[in-house]
Coordinates of C-alpha atoms and ligand atoms in Angstrom, one line a residue:
M1 CA 119.5 111.4 69.2
S2 CA 115.8 111.8 70.5
K3 CA 113.5 114.5 68.7
F4 CA 113.1 116.4 71.9
T5 CA 115.8 117.7 74.2
V6 CA 115.9 119.2 77.8
T7 CA 119.0 121.3 78.7
L8 CA 119.8 121.6 82.5
K9 CA 121.0 124.9 84.1
K10 CA 124.7 125.0 85.0
G11 CA 125.7 122.9 88.0
K12 CA 122.6 120.9 87.8
E13 CA 124.0 117.9 86.1
G14 CA 125.5 116.1 89.4
S15 CA 122.8 114.0 90.5
I16 CA 122.4 112.4 86.9
L17 CA 126.2 111.9 86.9
R18 CA 125.6 109.9 90.2
K19 CA 122.9 107.9 88.4
H20 CA 120.0 109.3 90.3
P21 CA 117.2 108.5 87.7
W22 CA 114.9 111.9 88.2
V23 CA 115.3 115.3 86.7
F24 CA 113.3 118.1 88.6
S25 CA 111.5 120.8 86.8
G26 CA 113.5 123.4 88.5
A27 CA 116.9 122.1 87.2
I28 CA 115.9 122.7 83.5
R29 CA 117.1 125.7 81.6
K30 CA 115.1 125.1 78.5
T31 CA 113.3 122.5 76.4
S32 CA 113.5 122.1 72.8
A33 CA 109.9 122.7 71.9
E34 CA 106.6 121.7 73.2
I35 CA 107.1 118.2 74.3
P36 CA 104.1 115.8 74.3
E37 CA 103.7 113.9 77.6
G38 CA 105.5 110.5 77.9
S39 CA 107.8 111.4 75.0
V40 CA 111.3 110.1 74.9
V41 CA 113.8 113.2 75.5
D42 CA 117.6 113.5 75.6
V43 CA 118.7 115.4 78.8
L44 CA 121.7 117.5 78.2
A45 CA 124.2 119.6 80.3
H46 CA 124.4 123.2 80.0
D47 CA 127.3 122.6 77.5
S48 CA 125.2 120.3 75.4
S49 CA 126.9 117.2 76.4
F50 CA 124.6 114.2 76.6
L51 CA 123.7 113.0 80.1
G52 CA 120.7 110.5 79.6
R53 CA 117.6 109.7 78.0
G54 CA 114.1 109.3 79.5
H55 CA 110.3 110.2 79.5
W56 CA 109.0 113.5 79.9
Q57 CA 106.2 114.4 81.9
N58 CA 104.8 117.6 83.2
G59 CA 105.3 118.0 87.0
S60 CA 108.0 118.4 89.5
I61 CA 109.7 115.3 88.1
A62 CA 110.1 116.3 84.6
V63 CA 112.2 113.4 83.5
R64 CA 112.6 109.9 84.4
I65 CA 115.9 108.5 83.1
L66 CA 115.8 105.1 81.2
S67 CA 119.6 105.0 80.3
F68 CA 122.8 107.2 81.1
T69 CA 124.1 106.2 78.0
N70 CA 123.3 107.1 74.3
V71 CA 121.0 104.2 73.3
K72 CA 117.7 103.8 71.5
I73 CA 114.8 102.9 73.5
D74 CA 113.7 100.3 71.4
N75 CA 113.0 96.4 71.5
S76 CA 116.6 95.6 72.2
F77 CA 116.7 98.0 75.0
W78 CA 113.3 96.5 76.8
V79 CA 114.7 93.0 76.1
K80 CA 118.2 93.9 77.7
A81 CA 116.5 95.4 80.7
F82 CA 114.2 92.4 81.3
K83 CA 116.9 89.8 80.8
K84 CA 119.1 91.6 83.2
A85 CA 116.3 91.9 85.9
A86 CA 115.5 88.2 85.4
A87 CA 119.1 87.1 85.9
T88 CA 119.2 89.2 89.2
R89 CA 116.0 87.4 90.2
R90 CA 117.4 84.0 89.3
M91 CA 120.4 84.7 91.7
M92 CA 117.9 85.2 94.4
R93 CA 116.2 81.8 93.4
L94 CA 113.5 83.6 92.0
P95 CA 111.0 81.6 90.6
A96 CA 111.6 78.3 92.5
A97 CA 109.3 75.2 92.8
T98 CA 108.2 76.9 96.3
N99 CA 108.2 80.3 94.9
D100 CA 106.5 81.4 91.7
V101 CA 105.5 85.0 92.9
F102 CA 108.0 87.8 92.6
R103 CA 108.6 91.3 91.5
L104 CA 110.4 91.3 88.2
I105 CA 111.0 95.1 87.9
F106 CA 110.9 97.7 90.8
G107 CA 111.5 101.0 89.1
E108 CA 114.1 103.1 90.1
G109 CA 115.6 100.1 91.9
D110 CA 116.1 98.2 88.4
F111 CA 116.7 101.5 86.5
L112 CA 113.3 101.5 84.9
P113 CA 111.7 104.5 86.7
G114 CA 108.1 104.4 86.3
L115 CA 107.7 100.6 85.8
V116 CA 106.6 97.9 88.2
I117 CA 106.2 94.3 86.8
D118 CA 105.0 91.4 89.1
W119 CA 105.1 88.0 88.0
Y120 CA 102.4 85.3 89.3
A121 CA 103.2 81.9 88.2
G122 CA 103.6 83.1 84.4
H123 CA 100.8 85.8 84.5
V124 CA 102.5 89.2 84.4
V125 CA 100.9 92.3 85.8
V126 CA 102.4 95.6 84.3
Q127 CA 102.0 98.7 86.3
A128 CA 102.8 102.0 84.9
H129 CA 103.7 105.1 87.2
S130 CA 104.4 107.3 84.4
I131 CA 102.7 108.6 81.3
G132 CA 105.8 107.3 79.3
M133 CA 105.8 103.8 80.6
F134 CA 102.1 103.5 80.1
Q135 CA 102.5 104.8 76.5
A136 CA 105.4 102.0 76.1
R137 CA 103.2 99.2 77.4
H138 CA 102.7 97.5 74.2
E139 CA 106.4 97.4 73.5
I140 CA 107.1 96.1 77.1
A141 CA 104.5 93.4 76.5
I142 CA 106.2 92.4 73.1
A143 CA 109.7 92.3 75.0
L144 CA 108.2 90.3 77.8
Q145 CA 107.3 87.8 75.4
D146 CA 110.7 87.9 73.5
V147 CA 112.2 87.2 76.6
F148 CA 110.1 84.7 78.6
K149 CA 108.5 83.1 75.4
T150 CA 106.0 80.6 76.1
Q151 CA 106.5 80.7 80.1
I152 CA 104.0 83.6 79.8
Q153 CA 100.3 83.1 79.8
T154 CA 99.0 86.4 80.7
I155 CA 100.0 90.2 80.5
Y156 CA 97.8 92.4 82.3
C157 CA 98.2 96.3 82.4
K158 CA 97.0 97.6 85.7
S159 CA 97.5 101.3 85.8
G160 CA 94.3 102.7 86.8
D161 CA 95.4 103.9 90.2
T162 CA 98.9 105.1 89.5
L163 CA 98.3 107.4 86.5
P164 CA 97.6 111.0 86.6
A165 CA 93.7 111.4 86.0
G166 CA 92.4 112.5 82.6
F167 CA 93.7 109.7 80.2
T168 CA 90.9 108.4 78.0
D169 CA 93.1 105.4 77.2
E170 CA 92.3 102.0 78.9
K171 CA 94.5 101.9 82.0
N172 CA 93.6 98.6 82.9
A173 CA 93.5 96.0 80.1
W174 CA 94.9 92.6 78.9
L175 CA 98.0 93.2 76.8
F176 CA 98.3 89.4 76.1
G177 CA 95.9 86.4 77.1
D178 CA 93.0 86.7 79.2
A179 CA 93.2 85.1 82.5
S180 CA 92.3 87.1 85.7
S181 CA 93.3 85.1 88.6
A182 CA 95.7 82.1 89.6
V183 CA 96.9 80.1 92.4
V184 CA 100.5 80.8 93.2
T185 CA 103.1 79.3 95.8
E186 CA 104.8 81.6 98.0
N187 CA 107.5 79.7 100.1
G188 CA 105.2 76.6 99.8
N189 CA 101.9 78.4 100.9
K190 CA 99.3 78.7 98.4
F191 CA 97.4 82.0 97.6
E192 CA 94.7 82.9 94.9
I193 CA 95.6 86.0 93.4
D194 CA 93.2 88.1 91.3
W195 CA 95.0 90.9 89.6
V196 CA 92.1 92.5 88.2
T197 CA 89.7 93.0 91.3
G198 CA 92.7 93.0 93.8
Q199 CA 94.4 95.8 95.3
K200 CA 97.7 97.1 93.7
T201 CA 98.8 94.6 91.3
G202 CA 96.9 91.7 93.2
F203 CA 99.2 90.7 96.2
F204 CA 101.7 92.3 98.8
I205 CA 104.9 90.5 97.5
D206 CA 107.0 92.9 99.4
Q207 CA 106.2 90.9 102.8
R208 CA 107.6 87.6 101.5
D209 CA 110.4 87.4 103.8
N210 CA 108.7 88.8 106.8
R211 CA 106.0 86.5 106.5
Q212 CA 108.5 83.5 106.5
L213 CA 110.1 85.1 109.6
L214 CA 106.6 85.0 111.3
A215 CA 106.2 81.2 110.3
Q216 CA 109.3 80.7 112.3
Y217 CA 107.9 81.8 115.4
S218 CA 104.1 80.8 115.1
K219 CA 104.1 77.0 115.8
G220 CA 101.4 76.6 118.9
K221 CA 100.8 80.2 119.0
K222 CA 97.7 82.3 118.9
V223 CA 98.4 84.7 116.0
L224 CA 96.4 87.9 115.4
N225 CA 97.0 89.5 111.8
T226 CA 95.5 93.0 111.4
F227 CA 95.5 94.7 108.1
S228 CA 95.2 91.3 106.6
Y229 CA 94.4 92.0 103.3
S230 CA 94.4 88.3 101.2
G231 CA 95.8 86.8 104.4
G232 CA 99.4 86.6 103.5
F233 CA 100.7 86.8 107.5
S234 CA 97.7 84.4 108.3
V235 CA 98.3 81.7 105.9
Y236 CA 101.9 81.4 106.8
A237 CA 101.1 81.2 110.5
L238 CA 98.5 78.6 109.8
N239 CA 100.8 76.5 107.7
A240 CA 103.5 76.9 110.6
G241 CA 101.2 75.1 113.0
A242 CA 99.6 78.0 114.9
K243 CA 97.2 77.1 117.4
L244 CA 94.7 79.9 116.4
V245 CA 94.8 82.6 113.7
D246 CA 92.5 85.5 113.6
S247 CA 92.6 88.2 110.8
V248 CA 91.3 91.8 110.7
D249 CA 90.7 94.0 107.7
C250 CA 88.1 96.8 107.2
S251 CA 87.5 95.6 103.6
A252 CA 84.9 92.8 103.2
K253 CA 86.4 92.0 100.1
A254 CA 89.8 91.6 101.5
I255 CA 88.3 89.3 104.3
K256 CA 86.7 87.2 101.7
L257 CA 90.2 86.7 100.1
T258 CA 91.6 85.8 103.6
D259 CA 89.0 83.4 104.2
K260 CA 89.6 81.8 100.7
N261 CA 93.3 81.7 101.1
M262 CA 92.9 80.0 104.7
E263 CA 90.7 77.4 103.2
L264 CA 93.0 76.6 100.3
N265 CA 95.7 75.9 102.7
A266 CA 94.0 74.4 105.7
D267 CA 93.8 70.8 106.1
G268 CA 90.2 70.7 107.1
D269 CA 88.9 73.1 110.0
Y270 CA 91.1 75.5 111.7
E271 CA 91.0 77.7 114.7
G272 CA 90.4 81.2 114.1
K273 CA 88.5 83.9 112.4
A274 CA 88.6 86.6 109.9
Y275 CA 86.6 89.9 111.1
T276 CA 85.5 92.8 108.8
E277 CA 86.5 95.4 111.1
D278 CA 88.4 98.5 111.8
T279 CA 91.7 97.5 113.4
F280 CA 91.7 100.3 115.8
A281 CA 87.9 99.4 117.0
F282 CA 89.0 95.6 117.1
L283 CA 91.9 96.4 119.4
K284 CA 89.9 98.5 121.7
E285 CA 87.5 95.5 122.6
N286 CA 89.9 92.5 121.9
G287 CA 93.7 91.8 121.6
D288 CA 94.7 90.5 125.1
D289 CA 94.9 86.9 124.3
Y290 CA 97.4 86.6 121.5
D291 CA 100.9 85.7 121.6
I292 CA 101.9 87.4 118.4
V293 CA 100.2 90.3 116.9
V294 CA 101.1 91.6 113.2
V295 CA 100.4 95.3 112.3
D296 CA 100.7 96.0 108.8
P297 CA 98.7 99.3 107.8
P298 CA 98.6 100.7 104.5
A299 CA 100.7 103.7 104.0
F300 CA 99.5 106.4 106.4
A301 CA 101.3 109.1 104.6
K302 CA 101.7 109.4 101.0
H303 CA 103.4 112.9 101.1
R304 CA 105.7 114.7 103.2
D305 CA 103.1 117.3 104.3
V306 CA 100.8 114.7 106.1
R307 CA 104.0 112.8 107.6
H308 CA 103.2 114.3 111.1
K309 CA 99.6 113.1 111.0
A310 CA 100.9 109.7 109.8
V311 CA 103.2 109.7 112.9
I312 CA 100.5 110.2 115.2
G313 CA 98.5 107.3 113.4
Y314 CA 101.4 104.7 113.8
K315 CA 102.1 105.9 117.5
R316 CA 98.3 105.2 118.4
L317 CA 98.3 101.9 116.4
N318 CA 101.5 100.6 118.0
M319 CA 100.5 101.8 121.5
M320 CA 97.1 99.9 121.5
A321 CA 98.8 96.8 120.1
L322 CA 101.6 97.0 122.7
K323 CA 99.2 97.4 125.4
K324 CA 97.1 94.6 124.6
I325 CA 99.8 92.0 123.9
K326 CA 100.6 89.0 126.5
E327 CA 103.6 89.4 128.5
G328 CA 106.2 87.5 126.5
G329 CA 104.4 88.1 123.3
L330 CA 105.8 89.6 119.9
L331 CA 104.6 92.4 117.6
F332 CA 105.5 92.3 114.0
T333 CA 104.8 96.0 113.4
F334 CA 105.5 97.7 109.8
S335 CA 105.2 100.9 107.8
C336 CA 105.2 101.1 104.2
S337 CA 105.2 105.0 104.3
Q338 CA 108.2 106.2 102.0
V339 CA 108.3 109.4 103.7
V340 CA 108.4 108.0 107.3
D341 CA 112.0 106.7 107.4
R342 CA 113.5 103.8 109.4
N343 CA 114.6 106.1 112.1
L344 CA 111.3 108.1 112.4
F345 CA 109.5 104.7 112.5
E346 CA 111.5 103.2 115.4
N347 CA 111.3 106.5 117.2
T348 CA 107.5 106.5 116.9
V349 CA 107.3 102.9 118.0
R350 CA 109.7 103.8 121.1
S351 CA 107.4 106.6 122.1
A352 CA 104.3 104.2 121.9
A353 CA 106.1 101.8 123.9
I354 CA 107.1 104.4 126.7
E355 CA 103.3 105.5 126.6
A356 CA 102.0 101.9 126.8
G357 CA 104.5 101.4 129.7
R358 CA 106.0 98.1 128.7
E359 CA 109.1 96.6 128.5
V360 CA 110.0 96.2 125.0
S361 CA 113.0 94.7 123.0
I362 CA 113.9 94.8 119.2
L363 CA 114.6 91.2 117.9
H364 CA 114.6 91.8 114.3
Y365 CA 114.8 94.8 111.8
L366 CA 112.8 94.2 108.9
H367 CA 112.7 95.6 105.4
Q368 CA 111.6 95.1 101.7
P369 CA 113.0 91.8 100.0
S370 CA 115.8 91.8 97.5
D371 CA 113.2 91.7 94.5
H372 CA 112.4 95.3 95.6
P373 CA 116.1 96.7 95.4
V374 CA 116.9 100.3 95.9
N375 CA 119.4 102.5 93.6
L376 CA 121.9 103.4 96.1
C377 CA 121.6 107.0 94.8
H378 CA 118.0 107.0 94.9
P379 CA 117.4 106.3 98.7
E380 CA 113.5 107.2 98.2
G381 CA 113.1 103.6 96.8
E382 CA 113.3 102.5 100.2
Y383 CA 109.8 102.2 101.8
L384 CA 109.0 99.2 103.8
K385 CA 110.3 99.0 107.2
G386 CA 109.3 96.8 110.2
L387 CA 110.3 95.9 113.7
V388 CA 109.8 92.6 115.5
L389 CA 109.4 93.4 119.2
K390 CA 109.5 91.2 122.3
V391 CA 106.9 92.5 124.7
G392 CA 107.6 92.1 128.5
K393 CA 106.0 93.4 131.6
Ligands
LIG1 N1 99.4 92.5 105.3 C1 98.8 92.4 104.1 C2 99.0 93.8 103.2 C3 98.1 94.8 104.1 S1 97.7 96.1 103.0 C4 99.6 91.2 103.4 O1 100.6 90.8 103.8 O2 99.0 91.2 102.1 C5 96.6 97.2 104.0 C6 95.3 96.5 104.2 O3 94.7 97.4 105.4 C7 94.2 96.7 103.2 O4 93.8 95.4 102.8 C8 93.1 97.7 103.9 O5 91.7 97.1 103.3 C9 93.4 97.6 105.2 N2 92.9 98.5 106.0 C10 93.1 100.0 105.7 N3 92.6 100.8 106.7 C11 92.3 99.8 107.9 C12 91.8 99.8 109.0 N4 91.5 101.2 109.6 N5 91.4 98.7 109.8 C13 91.5 97.5 109.1 N6 92.1 97.4 107.9 C14 92.4 98.6 107.3

């Protein structure tokens, strides 16, 4: 038994019995006492039967369930969870000689809500999205070393942007080792990743499969990669034999990373340039000479109440890209806004195509890769969606 208990209102146990990992504050009838944030609590049904054990946090998601059975949250719990996740990744051939970058833990999809762990060739970045996970970071680091032993060179906690404000503890800090960057290989492409100064955990691993698909279409083509960040799509196009690769990002730091990664892969000079510019502004002036355009913006909507504004943004962006693209060209378009679901995204792109007045057909439906799994009873875990469009007259 945990020291703290949370008892649900009658009839509110259904979602936990279905293995949904969140307890909303409105479902709670009573709590045992003042519970410090981040504590492990037992969640009980109205008749006091055990439902699960998880991390407590003030807010609308009051408990994130770590286990639906009565087990201690100790070293053996973490070791088992990481072994299980690693075994699942091995089934996906992650890591492999050509691929040493992957997401080891994807929160709810790996039944560890609030925790993200990325693997960069033996350097591990731990990102806590809940106070409980942040407070467990040292136990997590020990368990990772128990499981992966000498394969691990660095463990860096990067939770500065993912936790509620007000903590005094060091949210970004090394838990083991001291490296801040490494060169990694993704589907045979080289990238330098800096997890200390980079965005998120340093790299957008979630586009791995979609970048590989772009590579299949890129030989001999002129490619424009907008919202390029560290040049993920650009590097794949280059290595696949594109005739020209241009990249656009509004962040000068991101463009530096793009240039660095292009140079890391290029065999001497290559055709193309990386522009520090707003994509909307760039597309106004340019964009009519590309065979393939990639549009991968940051999440335009982080909350439901701004979804409408986000939809307007996606529509405008896709309309601009569709208007510009050469006849017979391809548009790779994405949304990583969790609140804009697959249907809404497709409808938005449809209305952009209508307004652009182009003939458009869908060649591929794209999504997040298998190392970003979705708990079937927690559809909120699905966030990345994309379309590959063939643009005609
Ligand atoms: N496609 C990238 C990830 C994109 S992340 C990859 O595969 O790694 C989104 C990027 O969009 C960030 O680098 C951010 O700096 C950039 N960005 C945000 N708003 C922008 C805008 N209006 N114009 C250009 N870039 C923008």
